Amino acid sequence: MSKPIEHDYIGLSEQQLPSMEKSSDKKDGLHLKDTELRLGLPGSESPEREDHDQNVLSLKSFVSGAKRGFSDALDGGGNWVFSGGSGGGTEGLFSPRRGGKNNGGKDLSGSDSGSVLKDGAAQKPSVVQEKKPQVAATSSHGNGNIAPASKAQVVGWPPIRSFRKNTLAAHPPKNDDGDGNAEAKLGSGCLYVKVSMDGAPYLRKVDLKIYGSYKDLSSALEKMFSCFTIGQCGSHGVSSGDGLTESRLIDLLHGSEYVLTYEDKDGDWMLVGDVPWEMFTDWCKRLRIMKSTEAIGLVTRQCLLPNK
Amino acid sequence: MQKEMAYSFPDEVLKHVFSFIQSDKDRNAVSLVCKSWYEIERWCRRKVFIGNCYAVSPRMVIRRFPEVRSIELKGKPHFADFNLVPDGWGGYVLQWIAEMAGAYPWLGEIRLKRMVVTDESLELIAKSFKNFKVLVLFSCEGFSTDGLAAIAASCKNLRELDLRESEVDDLSGHWLAQFPETCTSLVSLNISCLGSDEVSFSALERLVDRCPNLRSLQLNRAVTLDKIANILRRAPQLVDFGTGNYAAELQPDVFSNLAGAFSSCKELKSLSGFWDVVPAYLPALYSICPRLTSLNLSYATIQSPDLIKLVSHCPRLQRLLFLIQVLDYVEDSGLEELASSCKDLQELRVFPSDPFGVEPNVSLTEQGLVAVSLGCPKLQSVLYFCRRMSNAALVTIAQNCPNLTRFRLCIIEPKTPDYLTLDPLDAGFGAIVEHCKDLRRLSLSGLLTDHVFEYIGTYGKKLEMLSVAFAGDSDLGLHHVLSGCESLRKLEIRDCPFGDKALLANAAKLETMRSLWMSSCAVSFGACKLLGQKMPKLNVEVIDETEPPDSRPESYPVDKLYIYKSVAGPRFDMPPFVWSMDEAVKILH
């Protein structure tokens, strides 16, 4: 097992759950390739794993709680799973499988495993090891998508208020820059952006800085907005275990398509994925997950725009 | 005889006497003396502080205190500051405003912290309270400049508008122009959180011009350095000033204008802001440095040599400085300089400039803090981010500063041991709690075993708030804290191996605290249900964004747990990912 369980703490040791490595097997139960969330314009081929910055993100069946991660396409068949799903394949959502340093919560290995369902669901978003907030899986896939030189971050650690983080990150301290001419970037380096989703009762916020790629971002959003679908499942009186799976399956088939769009610093709404990731994090002011029917106008416009 | 004395004072006299009693604690004590004092006291209580907006309902507050003029409410748990509480969790103020609108027509002051405030709430405030004077939105969110416009336009006698660290949706900068020309009552305005397009500078200038009592002004980042002089000249009576952007190309006339403007502010004692600071402009402050008691440079990426220069060029600065917040660029050498100059320092906060970097980017270690503890005997409050620590250093700090009331140490890498001995830092923190007998607030970090909690439980008798992360070995640790810390009100824990046993064994303790937060620990769903069942005075809430907790076996640990005492019963505004363990509440949302 890759996750180091250093301490046998009370109450949980008898509850070791199936290890993450095996969880990829569970996932194959759902053969829903056709309705999987995919990266790419509807109808397009799944792009190669390494380079998807140029592709438009589309979130199929997003709201229906699909257990399929749409990054499935990204991996070239790798097993991304929805937040509810287990870690799929090598890039599972659960960092313990990553092995390697346990940045905290020596106990957490247990907690982590404690949260794995038999269908491999329920990664606690705030679990420590090597992860980015709201995305249990970090980018250490062994593909080109590696996190930046700073180590993978833990949610809410170090404990610095968002306001401060945003302020400092937007205008990174200049080293050895004696006269420190102010970059004329007031307000453009915004990192915490609001994410709204058509039909969701409230906004979420994401810190773009912590993701290394569109794929990371899309997984995180998937996970974040899944709670609305869980809520829906709950309100239909879904029972635990298999019932949940079944209901999601049904919803999947009737689910509708969504696309991810963003408002850039000029105030225009664009489809996400049109520019390189680094540029995107600079330009993006706000995100909106909108019904693809509404986004059609954007698609058209996008095609007509010269490449930025 | 004594009984007669109690009745011998007419109510008016008692009321008059009570009016001198301001502290909530004392007022609460007064109200317990006897029924008639309870009655008199409740009719003349003007200020209410509610540390957890879900602990009591608006109706209950209104029923008991019918004549309130000032209210303070806090919403989300503290860990919401670090994104551990998902959006939509709660903390909505609207219902409070709606109920108070009817019951408290004379309400004049609303102070909110970590609450969700919508434009609708602001508009309701604007039209409901004719005597509205003070609005403080500390770390709030959910509103836009439209809501602010409503406040500005309607509140004719507004004295204080403080939006510190709130998230405001920027729609237009013209809300400031909504303050009527007749509004001259502003005393405090803090708009430092607003974005670049949210402030109309000319409207701001006119506002400052016509408010002769303006004492505190915090500008936002969009206000450039060259504009500061204009503002200061219009408000030479300022006591507390937050600059906007403090960067510009060095130009002699801009500099001298700025220096002149600062020197005309004879009352200025507190400075903040300094975004993007250009060190060459710092000397413009020299004229006021001798008077400064508070200096917040925590957004100023100012290097150590520049800081030392600032401090050393002002001979009297050393003696008056009380609070300094700096980025760790200040480095050990800067802190050593500070320690030798600022003998009256009471509060120090050192924030990290690069918290996610792997390698330390500056030479800031435990030595800086040790130096300050040695040089500043009045030190009471510390917030310090660093990358290494030793037990020896902590012991020294504890011995040098027995008056510490707040000690928050964040060693950036979780579970970092003593860098000299590789031991856990139990002994060091133990020394802190042992020597600092008035310690009220403590945040731990580094490698820590159950022993540190034993120390805390033994010595931390005045401890009110404890924050724990990545620490401890077993339930024993939690048990020490819950059973030993008599004054504990708020406990927040993340990523620790604390489970059911300690929690259930100390369930009664939870009713004496304001709240308990545990995330990524080992508390099972079954234990949560049990607590919810057995402890009717507690609201036990499980937060899980991925799966309903009852879809798993009861022995599975919950993701996040928030327990708080409440007389209002379970709340009704929970989002789908929050489950109440109250038996009466249906799990279905």
PDB file of C-alpha atoms in Angstrom, chain A residues 6-7 9-10 12 15 17 83-84 102-108 111 114-117 121-128 149-151 153-165 167-168 171 173-176 178-182 186-187 192 194 202-205 223-224 226-227 230-231 234-235 237 240-241 244 248 285-286, chain B residues 81-84 86-88 113-114 138 141 165 167 169 192-193 196 221-222 245 247 249 275-276 278-279 298-299 301 303 327 329 351-353 355-358 385 410-415 445 448 469-473 475 494-497 501 520-522 545-548 550-552 555-560 575-577 588-589:
ATOM      1  CA  GLU A   6       2.242   5.220  10.775  1.00  0.00           C
ATOM      2  CA  HIS A   7      -0.065   5.027  13.676  1.00  0.00           C
ATOM      3  CA  TYR A   9      -5.256   5.033  16.075  1.00  0.00           C
ATOM      4  CA  ILE A  10      -8.281   4.040  17.980  1.00  0.00           C
ATOM      5  CA  LEU A  12     -10.285   2.899  12.688  1.00  0.00           C
ATOM      6  CA  GLN A  15     -11.991  -0.410   9.159  1.00  0.00           C
ATOM      7  CA  LEU A  17     -11.114  -0.164   3.346  1.00  0.00           C
ATOM      8  CA  SER A  83     -15.430  12.873  -7.282  1.00  0.00           C
ATOM      9  CA  GLY A  84     -17.731  10.188  -6.158  1.00  0.00           C
ATOM     10  CA  ASN A 102       2.736  12.349   3.418  1.00  0.00           C
ATOM     11  CA  ASN A 103       2.601  15.970   4.041  1.00  0.00           C
ATOM     12  CA  GLY A 104       0.494  15.733   6.996  1.00  0.00           C
ATOM     13  CA  GLY A 105      -2.075  13.748   8.779  1.00  0.00           C
ATOM     14  CA  LYS A 106      -0.130  10.682   9.438  1.00  0.00           C
ATOM     15  CA  ASP A 107      -3.465   9.506  10.597  1.00  0.00           C
ATOM     16  CA  LEU A 108      -5.000  10.608   7.454  1.00  0.00           C
ATOM     17  CA  SER A 111      -9.033   8.604   7.229  1.00  0.00           C
ATOM     18  CA  GLY A 114     -11.960   5.311   5.660  1.00  0.00           C
ATOM     19  CA  SER A 115     -13.656   7.384   3.123  1.00  0.00           C
ATOM     20  CA  VAL A 116     -13.374   5.083   0.226  1.00  0.00           C
ATOM     21  CA  LEU A 117     -16.564   3.438  -0.693  1.00  0.00           C
ATOM     22  CA  ALA A 121     -16.068   7.068  -3.895  1.00  0.00           C
ATOM     23  CA  ALA A 122     -15.812   9.867  -1.457  1.00  0.00           C
ATOM     24  CA  GLN A 123     -12.432  11.362  -1.282  1.00  0.00           C
ATOM     25  CA  LYS A 124     -12.414  14.023   1.303  1.00  0.00           C
ATOM     26  CA  PRO A 125     -11.436  17.122  -0.479  1.00  0.00           C
ATOM     27  CA  SER A 126      -9.365  18.412   2.306  1.00  0.00           C
ATOM     28  CA  VAL A 127      -7.234  15.394   2.760  1.00  0.00           C
ATOM     29  CA  VAL A 128      -3.721  16.326   3.019  1.00  0.00           C
ATOM     30  CA  ALA A 149       8.243  23.600  -8.568  1.00  0.00           C
ATOM     31  CA  SER A 150       6.409  24.356  -5.354  1.00  0.00           C
ATOM     32  CA  LYS A 151       5.174  21.191  -3.790  1.00  0.00           C
ATOM     33  CA  GLN A 153      -0.560  21.976  -1.827  1.00  0.00           C
ATOM     34  CA  VAL A 154      -2.803  21.008   0.991  1.00  0.00           C
ATOM     35  CA  VAL A 155      -6.188  22.642   1.320  1.00  0.00           C
ATOM     36  CA  GLY A 156      -6.070  25.508   3.722  1.00  0.00           C
ATOM     37  CA  TRP A 157      -2.417  25.070   4.614  1.00  0.00           C
ATOM     38  CA  PRO A 158      -0.501  27.087   5.499  1.00  0.00           C
ATOM     39  CA  PRO A 159      -3.363  28.933   7.114  1.00  0.00           C
ATOM     40  CA  ILE A 160      -3.415  32.169   5.211  1.00  0.00           C
ATOM     41  CA  ARG A 161      -6.589  34.028   4.477  1.00  0.00           C
ATOM     42  CA  SER A 162      -7.781  34.000   0.896  1.00  0.00           C
ATOM     43  CA  PHE A 163      -7.755  37.741   0.848  1.00  0.00           C
ATOM     44  CA  ARG A 164      -4.085  37.828   1.657  1.00  0.00           C
ATOM     45  CA  LYS A 165      -3.237  34.948  -0.653  1.00  0.00           C
ATOM     46  CA  THR A 167      -3.491  39.911  -2.905  1.00  0.00           C
ATOM     47  CA  LEU A 168       0.016  38.606  -2.676  1.00  0.00           C
ATOM     48  CA  HIS A 171       1.309  40.729  -7.348  1.00  0.00           C
ATOM     49  CA  PRO A 173       6.872  39.937  -4.454  1.00  0.00           C
ATOM     50  CA  LYS A 174       9.697  41.069  -6.605  1.00  0.00           C
ATOM     51  CA  ASN A 175      13.109  39.883  -5.668  1.00  0.00           C
ATOM     52  CA  ASP A 176      16.152  42.068  -6.022  1.00  0.00           C
ATOM     53  CA  GLY A 178      15.243  47.669  -5.921  1.00  0.00           C
ATOM     54  CA  ASP A 179      12.965  50.276  -7.290  1.00  0.00           C
ATOM     55  CA  GLY A 180      10.189  47.787  -7.735  1.00  0.00           C
ATOM     56  CA  ASN A 181       8.321  49.451 -10.490  1.00  0.00           C
ATOM     57  CA  ALA A 182       4.755  48.524 -10.085  1.00  0.00           C
ATOM     58  CA  LEU A 186      -3.980  46.145 -11.037  1.00  0.00           C
ATOM     59  CA  GLY A 187      -6.859  43.784 -10.799  1.00  0.00           C
ATOM     60  CA  TYR A 192      -9.778  33.331  -6.825  1.00  0.00           C
ATOM     61  CA  LYS A 194     -16.159  32.682  -8.859  1.00  0.00           C
ATOM     62  CA  TYR A 202     -24.972  29.334  -5.012  1.00  0.00           C
ATOM     63  CA  LEU A 203     -21.570  30.182  -6.322  1.00  0.00           C
ATOM     64  CA  ARG A 204     -18.336  28.453  -5.646  1.00  0.00           C
ATOM     65  CA  LYS A 205     -14.869  29.879  -5.719  1.00  0.00           C
ATOM     66  CA  LYS A 223     -16.090  17.384  -7.966  1.00  0.00           C
ATOM     67  CA  MET A 224     -17.230  20.683  -6.616  1.00  0.00           C
ATOM     68  CA  SER A 226     -21.282  17.120  -7.830  1.00  0.00           C
ATOM     69  CA  CYS A 227     -22.766  18.019  -4.497  1.00  0.00           C
ATOM     70  CA  ILE A 230     -25.895  14.336  -4.643  1.00  0.00           C
ATOM     71  CA  GLY A 231     -28.504  16.595  -3.221  1.00  0.00           C
ATOM     72  CA  GLY A 234     -30.864  12.466  -1.862  1.00  0.00           C
ATOM     73  CA  SER A 235     -34.104  14.205  -2.380  1.00  0.00           C
ATOM     74  CA  GLY A 237     -35.030   9.158  -1.518  1.00  0.00           C
ATOM     75  CA  SER A 240     -27.323   3.981   0.312  1.00  0.00           C
ATOM     76  CA  GLY A 241     -24.966   1.814  -1.607  1.00  0.00           C
ATOM     77  CA  LEU A 244     -27.072   5.580  -5.271  1.00  0.00           C
ATOM     78  CA  ARG A 248     -26.940   8.128 -10.897  1.00  0.00           C
ATOM     79  CA  LYS A 285     -12.047  36.709 -14.114  1.00  0.00           C
ATOM     80  CA  ARG A 286     -14.983  34.442 -13.632  1.00  0.00           C
TER      81      ARG A 286
ATOM     82  CA  ASP B  81     -10.829  31.620   6.256  1.00  0.00           C
ATOM     83  CA  PHE B  82      -8.680  28.840   4.867  1.00  0.00           C
ATOM     84  CA  ASN B  83     -11.254  27.394   2.488  1.00  0.00           C
ATOM     85  CA  LEU B  84     -12.084  24.426   4.646  1.00  0.00           C
ATOM     86  CA  PRO B  86     -17.434  24.791   1.403  1.00  0.00           C
ATOM     87  CA  ASP B  87     -19.312  27.613  -0.217  1.00  0.00           C
ATOM     88  CA  GLY B  88     -22.967  27.605   0.543  1.00  0.00           C
ATOM     89  CA  LYS B 113     -17.963  38.633  10.573  1.00  0.00           C
ATOM     90  CA  ARG B 114     -17.777  35.748   8.124  1.00  0.00           C
ATOM     91  CA  PHE B 138     -15.479  41.821   8.221  1.00  0.00           C
ATOM     92  CA  GLU B 141     -19.235  38.031   0.976  1.00  0.00           C
ATOM     93  CA  GLU B 165     -11.320  41.787   3.781  1.00  0.00           C
ATOM     94  CA  GLU B 167     -15.448  39.992  -1.136  1.00  0.00           C
ATOM     95  CA  ASP B 169     -18.776  41.965  -6.557  1.00  0.00           C
ATOM     96  CA  SER B 192      -9.358  48.486   1.073  1.00  0.00           C
ATOM     97  CA  CYS B 193     -10.882  45.273  -0.249  1.00  0.00           C
ATOM     98  CA  SER B 196      -9.752  48.525  -9.262  1.00  0.00           C
ATOM     99  CA  ARG B 221      -5.315  49.361  -4.227  1.00  0.00           C
ATOM    100  CA  ALA B 222      -6.548  51.270  -7.225  1.00  0.00           C
ATOM    101  CA  ASN B 245      -0.886  51.553  -4.108  1.00  0.00           C
ATOM    102  CA  ALA B 247       4.323  52.659  -6.048  1.00  0.00           C
ATOM    103  CA  GLU B 249       8.298  56.170 -10.586  1.00  0.00           C
ATOM    104  CA  TRP B 275       0.740  47.634  -1.782  1.00  0.00           C
ATOM    105  CA  ASP B 276       3.561  47.413  -4.248  1.00  0.00           C
ATOM    106  CA  VAL B 278       8.545  51.554  -3.790  1.00  0.00           C
ATOM    107  CA  PRO B 279      11.110  51.987  -1.033  1.00  0.00           C
ATOM    108  CA  SER B 298       2.067  43.066   5.720  1.00  0.00           C
ATOM    109  CA  TYR B 299       1.252  43.718   2.090  1.00  0.00           C
ATOM    110  CA  THR B 301       7.063  43.619  -0.189  1.00  0.00           C
ATOM    111  CA  GLN B 303      13.090  44.141   1.981  1.00  0.00           C
ATOM    112  CA  LEU B 327       6.215  39.933   5.425  1.00  0.00           C
ATOM    113  CA  TYR B 329      11.248  39.598   3.888  1.00  0.00           C
ATOM    114  CA  PHE B 351       3.434  36.640   7.244  1.00  0.00           C
ATOM    115  CA  PRO B 352       5.144  34.479   4.636  1.00  0.00           C
ATOM    116  CA  SER B 353       5.867  35.967   1.256  1.00  0.00           C
ATOM    117  CA  PRO B 355       4.146  30.069   1.512  1.00  0.00           C
ATOM    118  CA  PHE B 356       4.146  27.407  -1.170  1.00  0.00           C
ATOM    119  CA  GLY B 357       7.763  27.513  -2.129  1.00  0.00           C
ATOM    120  CA  VAL B 358       9.734  24.443  -1.365  1.00  0.00           C
ATOM    121  CA  PHE B 385       5.167  31.939   9.978  1.00  0.00           C
ATOM    122  CA  CYS B 410       2.884  28.238  11.868  1.00  0.00           C
ATOM    123  CA  ILE B 411       5.803  26.133  10.775  1.00  0.00           C
ATOM    124  CA  ILE B 412       5.040  25.901   7.127  1.00  0.00           C
ATOM    125  CA  GLU B 413       5.797  22.258   6.513  1.00  0.00           C
ATOM    126  CA  PRO B 414       3.418  20.090   8.554  1.00  0.00           C
ATOM    127  CA  LYS B 415       5.003  17.861  11.195  1.00  0.00           C
ATOM    128  CA  SER B 445       2.302  23.393  14.308  1.00  0.00           C
ATOM    129  CA  LEU B 448       3.674  17.031  17.977  1.00  0.00           C
ATOM    130  CA  ALA B 469      -3.284  20.675  12.683  1.00  0.00           C
ATOM    131  CA  PHE B 470      -1.379  17.507  11.827  1.00  0.00           C
ATOM    132  CA  ALA B 471      -0.672  16.716  15.442  1.00  0.00           C
ATOM    133  CA  GLY B 472      -1.139  14.053  18.084  1.00  0.00           C
ATOM    134  CA  ASP B 473      -1.082  10.282  18.109  1.00  0.00           C
ATOM    135  CA  ASP B 475      -7.592  10.076  21.243  1.00  0.00           C
ATOM    136  CA  ARG B 494      -7.735  19.314  11.204  1.00  0.00           C
ATOM    137  CA  ASP B 495      -5.879  16.227  10.093  1.00  0.00           C
ATOM    138  CA  CYS B 496      -5.362  14.655  13.510  1.00  0.00           C
ATOM    139  CA  PRO B 497      -5.954  11.062  14.584  1.00  0.00           C
ATOM    140  CA  LYS B 501     -13.514   7.876  22.301  1.00  0.00           C
ATOM    141  CA  SER B 520     -10.021  14.959   8.295  1.00  0.00           C
ATOM    142  CA  CYS B 521      -9.937  13.296  11.679  1.00  0.00           C
ATOM    143  CA  ALA B 522     -11.238   9.915  12.700  1.00  0.00           C
ATOM    144  CA  GLU B 545     -19.443  17.079  -0.253  1.00  0.00           C
ATOM    145  CA  THR B 546     -19.043  13.742  -1.911  1.00  0.00           C
ATOM    146  CA  GLU B 547     -21.517  11.325  -0.425  1.00  0.00           C
ATOM    147  CA  PRO B 548     -24.282  11.314   2.178  1.00  0.00           C
ATOM    148  CA  ASP B 550     -25.564   7.455   5.812  1.00  0.00           C
ATOM    149  CA  SER B 551     -24.698   5.792   2.555  1.00  0.00           C
ATOM    150  CA  ARG B 552     -21.700   4.306   4.276  1.00  0.00           C
ATOM    151  CA  SER B 555     -17.952   3.267  11.496  1.00  0.00           C
ATOM    152  CA  TYR B 556     -16.677   5.331   8.588  1.00  0.00           C
ATOM    153  CA  PRO B 557     -15.112   8.580   9.628  1.00  0.00           C
ATOM    154  CA  VAL B 558     -16.858  11.720   8.600  1.00  0.00           C
ATOM    155  CA  ASP B 559     -15.125  14.264   6.455  1.00  0.00           C
ATOM    156  CA  LYS B 560     -15.881  17.358   8.473  1.00  0.00           C
ATOM    157  CA  PRO B 575     -27.093  23.039   1.956  1.00  0.00           C
ATOM    158  CA  PRO B 576     -27.243  19.495   0.575  1.00  0.00           C
ATOM    159  CA  PHE B 577     -23.777  18.613   1.805  1.00  0.00           C
ATOM    160  CA  LEU B 588     -33.611  14.254   3.150  1.00  0.00           C
ATOM    161  CA  HIS B 589     -32.956  17.724   1.847  1.00  0.00           C
TER     162      HIS B 589
END
